[in-house]
Amino acid sequence: MSSSSQVTESWISSFCGLLGHEYFAEVSEDFIEDDFNLTGLQSQVPMYKEALEMILDVEPEDDEEEEDEDEEDEEDDEILGDERPTGYRRASDRRHLRIASDLSVIESSAELLYGLIHQRYITSRPGIQQMAEKYELQHFGTCPRVYCNSCKVLPVGLNDSPGHETVKLFCPSCLDVYTPPNSRFQTVDGAFFGTTFPSLFFMTFTDLDIGGGVRSNPSSAADALLAIQAANREAKAGNNTTPANVTSINGVAPHNLAPGLGPGNIYEPRIYGFRVSERARSGPRMKWLRMKPADVTELDETRRYWEDRGEDGDRPDDDDLNMVDVADGKAVDRRKKIVGRTRRRANGNAGGSPMDTNGVGAAG
Amino acid sequence: MDDFNSDTDSDYTSYWRDWFISSRGNEYFCEIDEEYLTDRFNLTGLNTEVQYYQYALDLVTDVFDFDCDDDMREQIEKSARHLYGLVHARYIVTTRGLAKMLEKFKKSDFGKCPRVMCESQPLLPMGQSDVPNTSPVKLYCARCEDLYNPKSSRHAVIDGAYFGTSFHNILFQVYPAMLPAKSQRRYEPRVFGFRVHAAAALARWQAEEREKLKERLRGERIETGFEEEDEELEEEEEDEEMEGDGFEGAVVQQ
Ligand SMILES: [Zn+2]
Ligand SMILES: [Zn+2]
């Protein structure tokens, strides 16, 4: 509260430096100062203005001054510029108005507001880029599942509105979500990361080898041996039959489509070396959860659907139909046509409709 | 092999074993009965697996009485821990050992499944090999039937062979009531509310595999083991899906 002219750590840096806040990116002031990015948040955050000022390390204005046109203008300057001519001039008058309880309300509002801005920021270009750097540095940890071979994970929310669930971790190798290993993350709201971020991340950085480094860097010789044995079994059983020229299935490169799933990556329960039969009461029931077809082009439902029908009446253009890309004449840039739809949804959902965005649900 | 009725524990003060199972990092081990340890039959073959076997055994059973230097003492100490682990793998598949491990399982001494949909299902320790020094201990979740790495690095260095490949499966054969109901609920990756097409297509394919399994089981009149409410969740809300590579445009918000 004292002189803000001192060079101190910004509110944002100190927030991100707190224990348990390791997953957060530092949202740029530019992003926060663009009103468009804050659309709809005012109604979600108590003491919004004060919270926003706190996040931006701006000295608060007196309430009475709000009607004053000049002051409003100056306030804008203050937020946009480095100079803060009016902000702390009256700091001493204000000090007695801000009692401690008031401050703690503002502090928690600021954290909520920052979290909600953060949810939007990490799906913006600079934000997703910042998260990519944190991902590379393994700030979010790795998948605890043995067959995912320490695949790097990303934070995710199971809900886009705050107060429902704490932050979870999404693994692109098994397409599943996990509770962070350390209990300090169990106070972090999942909505501050949102339901969209991790999937958008892997759609954006399609060149990442998500299972990468794994095969070449097994944790022990024994694991390597197990991997080789699994690969041999796989080869014998003809378990990887995806045509070699397929470069994309449903928009994902085959080697990036859930690399931790499928033959060789499913636990086979045994007792004294003998497999436990699925007909035993305690026999396996969940292998489907970790299965993947040996030939991933089996997952091209659109083509299968039209092929099964045989007739051509309503068949869409081949370009729209093709969910499998092969090396020759690679079909790309289906991008543009989705952009409009996506953006509309992005803004429409900003208010946080849990119905639309809840990432958890029943699958068929 | 072992006598379930005799409770010899109370007749002895097991200093070394007390110390061992209460040391930090050894939380996965249960205490092996004195009686089990002193029955040579149970230790068959271990004398060639463990250096300074007799001294190590004496140490574990608190009859160690050998004057030696610190280096030697340390060697024997290390052997004793290895011996304890190897005997442990055998002990925990006996009636008494299973009962002890079941108690630890109920208290979640081995941790809980990190998978969100498993809703904190308690785990069991297991090895991917029965041969010592092959791979470290893993944790088995009976709800998703998958294997996980221990959270703590002090557990990640324990030899998996001290638990073995069979114990966790035997436990559920012996105590079928401990089997959790299987769940079909799963995470659905979404972008701006839309299901991600690649993941959704895979999930539908997996669901078909699951239905085939259920049909096989019903054909044999075997319980499927799935949660009842799951059956109702099956019909699928149809909403639009996004293609995998269609998203560059969404990233231009700012
Ligand atoms: Zn995983
Ligand atoms: Zn589980």
XYZ file of C-alpha atoms and ligand atoms in Angstrom:
620
model
C 0.000 0.000 0.000
C 2.949 2.298 0.508
C 4.600 4.156 -2.303
C 3.994 2.303 -5.523
C 6.940 4.000 -7.161
C 9.267 1.504 -5.542
C 10.526 -1.213 -7.790
C 8.873 -4.220 -6.228
C 7.674 -7.509 -7.566
C 4.415 -7.088 -9.451
C 1.232 -8.613 -8.055
C 1.173 -11.043 -10.971
C 4.728 -12.269 -10.425
C 4.228 -12.719 -6.735
C 0.926 -14.556 -7.317
C 2.580 -16.919 -9.778
C 5.464 -17.402 -7.369
C 3.278 -18.710 -4.570
C 3.538 -22.331 -3.546
C 0.928 -24.286 -5.487
C 0.757 -21.701 -8.271
C 3.495 -23.313 -10.339
C 1.095 -24.155 -13.190
C 0.094 -20.522 -13.814
C 1.483 -18.473 -16.662
C 2.152 -14.791 -16.072
C -0.600 -13.047 -17.986
C 0.803 -10.042 -19.824
C -0.477 -6.614 -18.832
C -1.280 -5.956 -22.485
C -3.753 -8.792 -22.417
C -5.427 -7.589 -19.235
C -5.593 -4.008 -20.421
C -7.519 -5.018 -23.537
C -11.152 -4.720 -22.415
C -12.239 -7.238 -25.039
C -10.423 -9.965 -23.121
C -12.304 -9.163 -19.925
C -15.793 -9.253 -21.427
C -18.304 -10.662 -18.987
C -15.962 -10.967 -16.024
C -17.252 -7.874 -14.209
C -20.416 -9.706 -13.157
C -18.504 -12.732 -11.910
C -16.074 -10.992 -9.596
C -17.021 -8.963 -6.511
C -15.190 -5.621 -6.203
C -14.137 -6.059 -9.803
C -12.575 -2.643 -10.259
C -10.486 -2.852 -7.106
C -9.454 -6.390 -7.976
C -8.371 -5.349 -11.429
C -6.384 -2.459 -9.990
C -4.689 -4.770 -7.568
C -3.690 -7.188 -10.331
C -2.223 -4.325 -12.353
C -0.518 -2.776 -9.300
C -2.493 0.408 -9.793
C -3.210 2.596 -6.761
C -6.944 2.516 -6.129
C -9.189 5.499 -6.813
C -11.634 6.935 -4.288
C -15.186 5.959 -4.918
C -16.477 9.548 -4.992
C -14.181 10.341 -7.830
C -15.875 7.970 -10.140
C -18.406 10.504 -11.402
C -15.612 12.870 -12.210
C -14.879 12.858 -15.912
C -11.331 14.054 -15.559
C -10.476 11.459 -13.038
C -11.851 8.763 -15.290
C -9.595 9.889 -18.071
C -6.629 9.974 -15.822
C -7.417 6.553 -14.612
C -7.238 5.266 -18.152
C -3.883 6.885 -18.599
C -2.766 5.341 -15.451
C -3.647 1.845 -16.549
C -2.084 2.233 -19.930
C 1.025 4.198 -19.063
C 3.962 3.592 -16.790
C 3.508 6.919 -15.042
C 1.045 7.113 -12.225
C 0.589 10.794 -11.614
C -2.753 10.789 -9.812
C -2.759 7.390 -8.288
C -0.640 7.841 -5.220
C -1.014 11.534 -4.708
C -3.970 10.929 -2.485
C -2.762 7.630 -1.127
C -2.624 8.917 2.425
C -6.281 10.054 2.302
C -7.321 6.720 1.171
C -5.322 4.616 3.526
C -7.741 4.952 6.382
C -10.649 3.986 4.120
C -9.211 0.680 3.240
C -9.560 -1.435 6.273
C -7.919 -4.809 6.501
C -11.018 -6.915 5.887
C -11.703 -4.878 2.796
C -8.242 -5.691 1.560
C -8.614 -9.395 2.035
C -11.879 -9.331 0.060
C -10.129 -7.486 -2.722
C -7.188 -9.869 -2.549
C -9.418 -12.919 -3.006
C -11.375 -11.140 -5.747
C -8.098 -10.368 -7.464
C -7.135 -14.029 -7.347
C -10.498 -15.040 -8.801
C -10.275 -12.396 -11.505
C -6.711 -13.343 -12.352
C -7.745 -16.986 -12.603
C -10.599 -16.211 -14.970
C -8.406 -13.991 -17.129
C -5.781 -16.729 -17.051
C -8.277 -19.257 -18.407
C -8.724 -17.002 -21.469
C -5.086 -15.997 -21.731
C -3.735 -19.532 -22.078
C -5.932 -20.089 -25.125
C -4.630 -16.894 -26.761
C -1.555 -16.926 -28.957
C 0.916 -15.405 -26.457
C -0.570 -17.379 -23.591
C -0.451 -20.762 -25.275
C 3.114 -19.966 -26.297
C 4.056 -19.248 -22.686
C 2.431 -22.482 -21.596
C 4.390 -24.317 -24.309
C 7.606 -23.128 -22.701
C 6.428 -24.340 -19.313
C 5.409 -27.640 -20.897
C 8.839 -28.117 -22.404
C 10.398 -27.449 -18.997
C 8.054 -30.075 -17.530
C 6.456 -27.598 -15.117
C 3.259 -29.627 -15.137
C 4.914 -32.975 -14.503
C 4.387 -36.286 -16.233
C 1.644 -38.908 -16.504
C 1.633 -41.283 -13.524
C 0.466 -44.156 -15.738
C 3.262 -46.684 -16.267
C 2.499 -47.330 -19.963
C 2.590 -43.601 -20.725
C 6.339 -43.623 -20.129
C 6.497 -40.276 -18.327
C 4.650 -38.405 -21.057
C 4.433 -34.685 -20.242
C 1.000 -33.519 -19.107
C -0.928 -30.213 -19.082
C -3.231 -28.644 -16.493
C -6.963 -28.796 -17.222
C -10.234 -27.846 -15.585
C -13.222 -30.157 -15.622
C -15.431 -27.095 -15.528
C -15.124 -23.568 -16.895
C -16.904 -21.843 -14.046
C -15.067 -21.491 -10.749
C -15.874 -23.263 -7.505
C -16.505 -26.750 -8.885
C -13.320 -28.745 -9.199
C -9.641 -28.309 -8.488
C -7.083 -28.391 -11.282
C -6.353 -31.751 -12.940
C -3.718 -32.939 -15.379
C -4.444 -34.093 -18.940
C -2.232 -36.729 -20.548
C -2.190 -36.735 -24.374
C -0.767 -40.244 -24.402
C -3.729 -41.960 -22.718
C -6.285 -39.103 -23.178
C -7.161 -39.289 -19.502
C -7.116 -36.895 -16.557
C -5.268 -37.257 -13.266
C -5.102 -35.581 -9.887
C -1.835 -33.674 -9.413
C 0.572 -35.635 -7.203
C 1.115 -32.851 -4.716
C -1.683 -31.793 -2.389
C -0.696 -28.145 -2.725
C -2.472 -28.134 -6.096
C -5.684 -29.279 -4.476
C -6.519 -25.687 -3.587
C -6.169 -24.424 -7.156
C -9.443 -23.990 -9.050
C -9.612 -25.958 -12.289
C -11.612 -23.178 -13.955
C -8.469 -21.044 -13.895
C -7.166 -23.373 -16.604
C -10.456 -24.324 -18.205
C -11.710 -27.284 -20.200
C -10.379 -26.152 -23.567
C -6.726 -25.454 -22.981
C -4.962 -28.855 -23.209
C -6.806 -30.101 -26.290
C -6.371 -26.766 -28.023
C -2.688 -26.931 -27.116
C -2.102 -30.247 -28.860
C -4.170 -29.139 -31.865
C -2.051 -26.034 -32.092
C 1.341 -27.680 -31.703
C 0.766 -30.644 -33.977
C 4.469 -31.084 -34.581
C 5.189 -32.030 -30.990
C 6.089 -35.669 -30.578
C 3.945 -36.206 -27.519
C 5.208 -39.661 -26.668
C 8.635 -38.375 -27.602
C 11.923 -39.288 -26.047
C 10.219 -42.290 -24.640
C 11.294 -45.076 -26.873
C 14.820 -43.765 -27.075
C 15.088 -43.056 -23.362
C 13.624 -45.835 -21.262
C 14.049 -45.479 -17.523
C 15.864 -48.780 -17.142
C 17.290 -51.564 -19.197
C 14.486 -53.778 -17.970
C 11.865 -51.359 -19.241
C 13.644 -51.307 -22.561
C 13.555 -55.075 -22.620
C 9.861 -55.093 -21.810
C 9.272 -52.561 -24.569
C 11.162 -54.691 -27.071
C 9.238 -57.777 -26.025
C 5.992 -55.891 -26.374
C 7.025 -54.634 -29.789
C 7.913 -58.162 -30.856
C 4.615 -59.527 -29.645
C 2.921 -56.719 -31.462
C 4.763 -57.444 -34.675
C 4.006 -61.152 -34.430
C 0.339 -60.540 -33.883
C 0.320 -58.014 -36.698
C -0.781 -55.462 -34.179
C 0.351 -52.329 -35.903
C -1.201 -52.471 -39.310
C -1.686 -48.777 -39.981
C -0.557 -48.177 -43.571
C 2.823 -46.480 -43.466
C 1.758 -43.647 -45.774
C -0.993 -42.396 -43.463
C 0.109 -39.049 -42.081
C -3.077 -38.001 -40.341
C -6.160 -39.627 -38.887
C -9.028 -37.411 -37.752
C -6.586 -34.523 -37.773
C -3.876 -36.185 -35.703
C -0.631 -37.801 -36.847
C -0.854 -41.563 -36.136
C 2.196 -41.480 -33.845
C 0.525 -38.741 -31.786
C -2.841 -40.442 -31.519
C -2.854 -41.693 -27.929
C 0.620 -43.290 -28.198
C 0.256 -44.755 -24.704
C -2.739 -46.863 -25.706
C -3.134 -49.981 -27.791
C -1.392 -53.349 -28.042
C 1.617 -53.642 -25.742
C 0.354 -50.823 -23.512
C -2.428 -52.651 -21.723
C -1.872 -54.358 -18.401
C -2.410 -58.101 -18.571
C -3.164 -59.507 -15.091
C -1.319 -62.729 -14.308
C -1.035 -65.128 -11.397
C 2.203 -67.139 -11.328
C 2.656 -66.349 -14.982
C -0.814 -67.446 -16.060
C -3.213 -64.911 -17.457
C -6.308 -64.206 -15.396
C -9.247 -65.065 -17.662
C -11.914 -62.480 -18.318
C -14.354 -65.185 -17.288
C -13.039 -65.091 -13.732
C -14.969 -62.859 -11.405
C -11.820 -60.874 -10.740
C -10.841 -61.057 -14.402
C -10.082 -58.039 -16.557
C -13.006 -55.748 -17.474
C -11.309 -52.482 -18.339
C -8.945 -53.255 -21.202
C -11.203 -51.339 -23.601
C -10.256 -48.136 -21.786
C -6.668 -48.521 -22.964
C -7.289 -50.128 -26.361
C -6.636 -48.660 -29.787
C -7.130 -50.320 -33.190
C -4.020 -51.812 -34.741
C -4.881 -49.906 -37.911
C -5.907 -46.426 -36.821
C -7.655 -45.728 -40.121
C -10.432 -47.848 -38.618
C -11.242 -44.698 -36.689
C -12.193 -42.823 -39.840
C -15.912 -43.082 -39.178
C -17.031 -40.694 -41.854
C -15.495 -42.703 -44.631
C -16.722 -45.950 -43.109
C -20.201 -44.549 -42.843
C -20.397 -43.552 -46.484
C -18.749 -46.733 -47.652
C -21.252 -48.791 -45.689
C -24.130 -46.900 -47.253
C -22.920 -47.478 -50.755
C -25.208 -44.865 -52.308
C -23.894 -41.474 -53.267
C -26.887 -39.144 -53.024
C -25.958 -36.898 -50.103
C -22.347 -37.804 -50.029
C -20.275 -34.717 -49.238
C -17.301 -33.605 -51.295
C -14.275 -35.775 -50.884
C -12.407 -32.877 -49.377
C -14.877 -32.594 -46.530
C -15.130 -36.298 -46.145
C -11.500 -37.179 -45.911
C -10.433 -37.534 -42.290
C -7.336 -39.486 -43.231
C -4.426 -37.698 -44.815
C -1.851 -39.643 -46.705
C 1.609 -38.519 -47.668
C 0.676 -37.889 -51.312
C -1.651 -34.990 -52.046
C -1.982 -34.223 -48.418
C -5.284 -32.569 -47.653
C -4.615 -29.595 -45.461
C -6.150 -26.334 -44.421
C -9.509 -27.385 -43.358
C -8.698 -24.756 -40.798
C -10.356 -21.702 -42.180
C -13.866 -23.006 -42.285
C -13.921 -23.713 -38.580
C -12.462 -20.472 -37.423
C -15.681 -18.499 -37.404
C -17.581 -21.115 -35.529
C -14.875 -21.528 -32.959
C -14.556 -17.859 -32.232
C -18.224 -17.451 -31.761
C -18.255 -20.284 -29.323
C -15.252 -18.909 -27.551
C -16.959 -15.677 -26.790
C -20.329 -17.214 -26.149
C -18.872 -19.482 -23.542
C -16.816 -16.875 -21.843
C -19.522 -16.402 -19.260
C -19.026 -20.018 -18.383
C -21.944 -22.234 -19.202
C -21.187 -25.463 -17.413
C -23.654 -27.319 -19.599
C -21.677 -26.697 -22.739
C -18.212 -26.963 -21.476
C -18.126 -29.537 -18.772
C -15.359 -31.845 -19.875
C -16.647 -34.850 -18.016
C -19.543 -36.901 -19.067
C -20.759 -40.224 -20.155
C -19.456 -41.603 -23.354
C -21.337 -44.170 -25.296
C 2.500 -73.515 4.601
C 1.810 -71.136 7.433
C -0.330 -71.496 10.434
C -2.978 -68.851 10.558
C -3.977 -69.458 14.148
C -0.730 -69.025 15.918
C -0.022 -65.465 16.876
C 3.638 -65.487 17.639
C 4.123 -61.770 17.174
C 3.232 -60.893 20.698
C 5.768 -63.333 22.121
C 8.711 -61.543 20.575
C 9.970 -58.044 20.388
C 10.951 -57.617 16.782
C 13.431 -54.811 16.894
C 14.867 -55.018 13.399
C 11.543 -55.627 11.674
C 9.881 -52.918 13.738
C 12.578 -50.536 12.714
C 12.413 -51.645 9.088
C 8.682 -51.307 8.480
C 8.473 -48.024 10.337
C 11.342 -46.397 8.431
C 10.460 -43.711 5.977
C 10.006 -45.170 2.504
C 9.088 -48.650 3.728
C 5.388 -47.932 4.133
C 4.434 -50.532 1.509
C 5.850 -53.444 3.528
C 3.918 -55.378 6.117
C 5.529 -57.108 9.044
C 6.488 -60.707 8.389
C 5.743 -63.053 11.273
C 8.705 -64.334 13.230
C 7.354 -67.816 12.783
C 7.280 -67.508 9.007
C 10.840 -66.222 8.959
C 12.208 -68.957 11.152
C 10.685 -71.750 9.103
C 13.525 -72.659 6.741
C 11.093 -74.090 4.252
C 9.788 -70.618 3.511
C 13.278 -69.403 2.681
C 14.124 -72.121 0.201
C 16.546 -70.911 -2.437
C 17.156 -67.494 -0.928
C 20.585 -68.377 0.458
C 22.023 -68.095 -3.044
C 20.166 -64.825 -3.738
C 21.448 -62.971 -0.691
C 25.027 -62.192 0.301
C 25.962 -62.984 3.900
C 22.695 -64.848 4.038
C 23.053 -66.246 7.566
C 24.142 -62.942 9.103
C 21.334 -61.156 7.270
C 18.795 -63.655 8.550
C 20.171 -63.310 12.085
C 19.804 -59.572 11.844
C 16.224 -59.769 10.600
C 15.319 -62.179 13.393
C 17.181 -60.183 16.064
C 19.704 -62.850 16.924
C 22.591 -61.091 15.215
C 25.681 -61.407 17.362
C 28.760 -60.773 15.284
C 31.494 -58.307 15.917
C 32.436 -56.613 12.678
C 33.525 -53.264 11.314
C 31.116 -50.656 10.030
C 31.617 -51.531 6.365
C 30.797 -55.135 6.998
C 27.870 -54.155 9.171
C 26.551 -51.992 6.353
C 26.892 -54.833 3.861
C 24.970 -57.129 6.152
C 22.362 -54.463 6.743
C 21.852 -54.132 3.001
C 21.581 -57.894 2.627
C 19.058 -58.016 5.444
C 16.814 -55.519 3.659
C 17.085 -57.496 0.432
C 16.325 -60.733 2.250
C 13.333 -59.173 3.947
C 11.994 -58.022 0.578
C 12.378 -61.423 -1.034
C 10.684 -63.181 1.873
C 8.012 -60.473 1.814
C 7.056 -61.387 -1.761
C 6.386 -64.948 -0.577
C 4.752 -63.969 2.690
C 2.134 -61.633 1.228
C 0.555 -64.434 -0.795
C 0.017 -66.550 2.336
C -3.304 -66.336 4.157
C -1.819 -64.267 6.938
C 0.183 -62.031 4.665
C -2.829 -61.353 2.454
C -4.864 -60.399 5.517
C -2.170 -57.954 6.634
C -1.882 -56.377 3.212
C -5.674 -56.150 2.971
C -5.707 -54.066 6.148
C -3.106 -51.744 4.685
C -5.101 -51.554 1.433
C -8.222 -50.561 3.352
C -6.279 -47.780 5.043
C -4.967 -46.616 1.638
C -1.392 -47.164 2.850
C -0.358 -47.677 -0.772
C -2.004 -44.475 -1.954
C -5.010 -43.808 -4.132
C -5.480 -44.004 -7.875
C -4.459 -40.706 -9.473
C -7.001 -41.184 -12.271
C -9.818 -38.729 -11.662
C -12.583 -41.129 -12.755
C -11.375 -43.755 -10.266
C -12.466 -41.525 -7.400
C -9.610 -42.263 -4.999
C -9.715 -46.029 -5.346
C -7.020 -47.476 -3.018
C -4.049 -49.034 -4.793
C -1.949 -52.157 -4.268
C 1.802 -52.475 -4.785
C 3.021 -54.849 -7.474
C 6.080 -55.799 -9.481
C 6.279 -56.180 -13.238
C 8.748 -58.988 -12.668
C 9.408 -61.585 -9.979
C 13.146 -61.411 -10.617
C 14.936 -58.986 -8.268
C 16.609 -55.848 -9.676
C 14.461 -55.863 -12.799
C 12.069 -52.978 -12.254
C 10.857 -50.834 -9.362
C 7.520 -51.247 -7.600
C 4.343 -50.047 -9.353
C 0.839 -49.527 -8.059
C -2.203 -51.375 -9.338
C -5.698 -49.888 -9.422
C -8.467 -52.465 -9.404
C -10.982 -49.961 -10.743
C -9.262 -49.018 -13.994
C -7.024 -52.139 -13.956
C -3.973 -50.115 -14.805
C -0.518 -49.532 -13.344
C 0.829 -46.294 -11.907
C 4.161 -45.014 -10.688
C 4.403 -44.207 -6.979
C 4.249 -40.460 -6.316
C 7.196 -40.374 -3.996
C 10.735 -40.941 -5.186
C 11.495 -42.881 -2.014
C 8.943 -45.481 -3.119
C 10.036 -45.399 -6.733
C 13.345 -47.065 -5.830
C 11.842 -50.105 -4.083
C 12.321 -53.348 -6.003
C 9.060 -54.548 -7.561
C 10.093 -58.150 -6.926
C 9.479 -57.578 -3.194
C 5.772 -57.603 -4.084
C 5.771 -59.687 -7.234
C 3.525 -60.074 -10.236
C 0.803 -62.196 -8.623
C 0.029 -60.821 -5.166
C -2.442 -58.077 -6.141
C -4.383 -60.418 -8.433
C -4.486 -63.143 -5.766
C -5.793 -60.675 -3.217
C -8.896 -59.988 -5.306
C -9.401 -63.682 -5.990
C -9.332 -64.387 -2.276
C -11.350 -61.312 -1.334
C -13.722 -60.761 -4.291
C -15.866 -58.460 -2.155
C -12.971 -55.994 -2.275
C -13.314 -55.651 -6.050
C -14.589 -52.166 -6.859
C -17.412 -51.776 -9.385
C -16.005 -50.865 -12.788
C -16.950 -47.512 -14.198
C -17.642 -46.502 -17.789
C -17.418 -42.821 -17.042
C -14.536 -41.181 -18.761
C -12.926 -37.922 -19.619
C -13.906 -36.353 -22.931
C -11.419 -33.873 -24.335
C -13.246 -30.719 -25.470
C -12.400 -27.469 -27.159
C -14.766 -24.552 -26.616
C -17.430 -27.034 -25.667
C -17.013 -29.286 -28.682
C -15.743 -32.807 -28.327
C -12.374 -33.303 -29.936
C -13.096 -35.522 -32.914
C -9.995 -37.741 -32.838
C -10.459 -38.550 -29.154
C -14.217 -38.999 -29.518
C -13.816 -41.391 -32.459
C -11.349 -43.467 -30.436
C -13.692 -43.439 -27.426
C -16.561 -44.716 -29.580
C -14.374 -47.489 -30.935
C -13.355 -48.425 -27.374
C -17.000 -48.396 -26.296
C -17.756 -50.931 -29.042
C -14.984 -53.146 -27.694
C -16.474 -52.813 -24.212
C -19.919 -53.799 -25.455
C -18.421 -56.854 -27.156
C -16.866 -57.828 -23.828
C -20.184 -57.400 -22.042
C -21.905 -59.560 -24.627
C -19.293 -62.291 -24.217
C -19.764 -62.181 -20.449
C -23.547 -62.205 -20.650
C -23.326 -65.119 -23.060
C -21.452 -67.016 -20.365
C -23.791 -65.712 -17.677
C -20.982 -63.936 -15.896
C -21.466 -60.683 -14.026
C -20.097 -57.799 -16.020
C -18.979 -55.983 -12.880
C -19.933 -52.536 -14.135
C -21.663 -49.935 -12.021
C -25.398 -50.127 -12.462
C -25.988 -46.492 -13.166
C -23.554 -46.742 -16.033
C -26.010 -48.731 -18.063
C -28.275 -45.697 -18.156
C -25.527 -43.360 -19.208
C -25.093 -45.121 -22.459
C -27.196 -43.118 -24.841
C -25.113 -40.383 -26.245
C -25.885 -36.734 -26.553
C -25.155 -35.754 -30.089
C -23.185 -32.622 -30.326
C -20.796 -31.307 -32.832
C -17.180 -32.257 -32.863
C -14.130 -30.410 -33.936
C -11.537 -31.766 -36.278
C -8.112 -32.098 -34.885
C -6.196 -29.682 -37.020
C -8.815 -26.997 -37.342
C -7.682 -24.685 -34.647
C -5.092 -22.214 -35.709
C -7.808 -19.631 -36.059
C -8.977 -20.001 -32.521
C -5.649 -18.933 -31.186
C -5.794 -15.402 -32.500
C -7.872 -13.949 -29.734
C -5.255 -11.423 -28.865
Zn -1.081 -40.991 -19.645
Zn -7.673 -46.292 -11.320
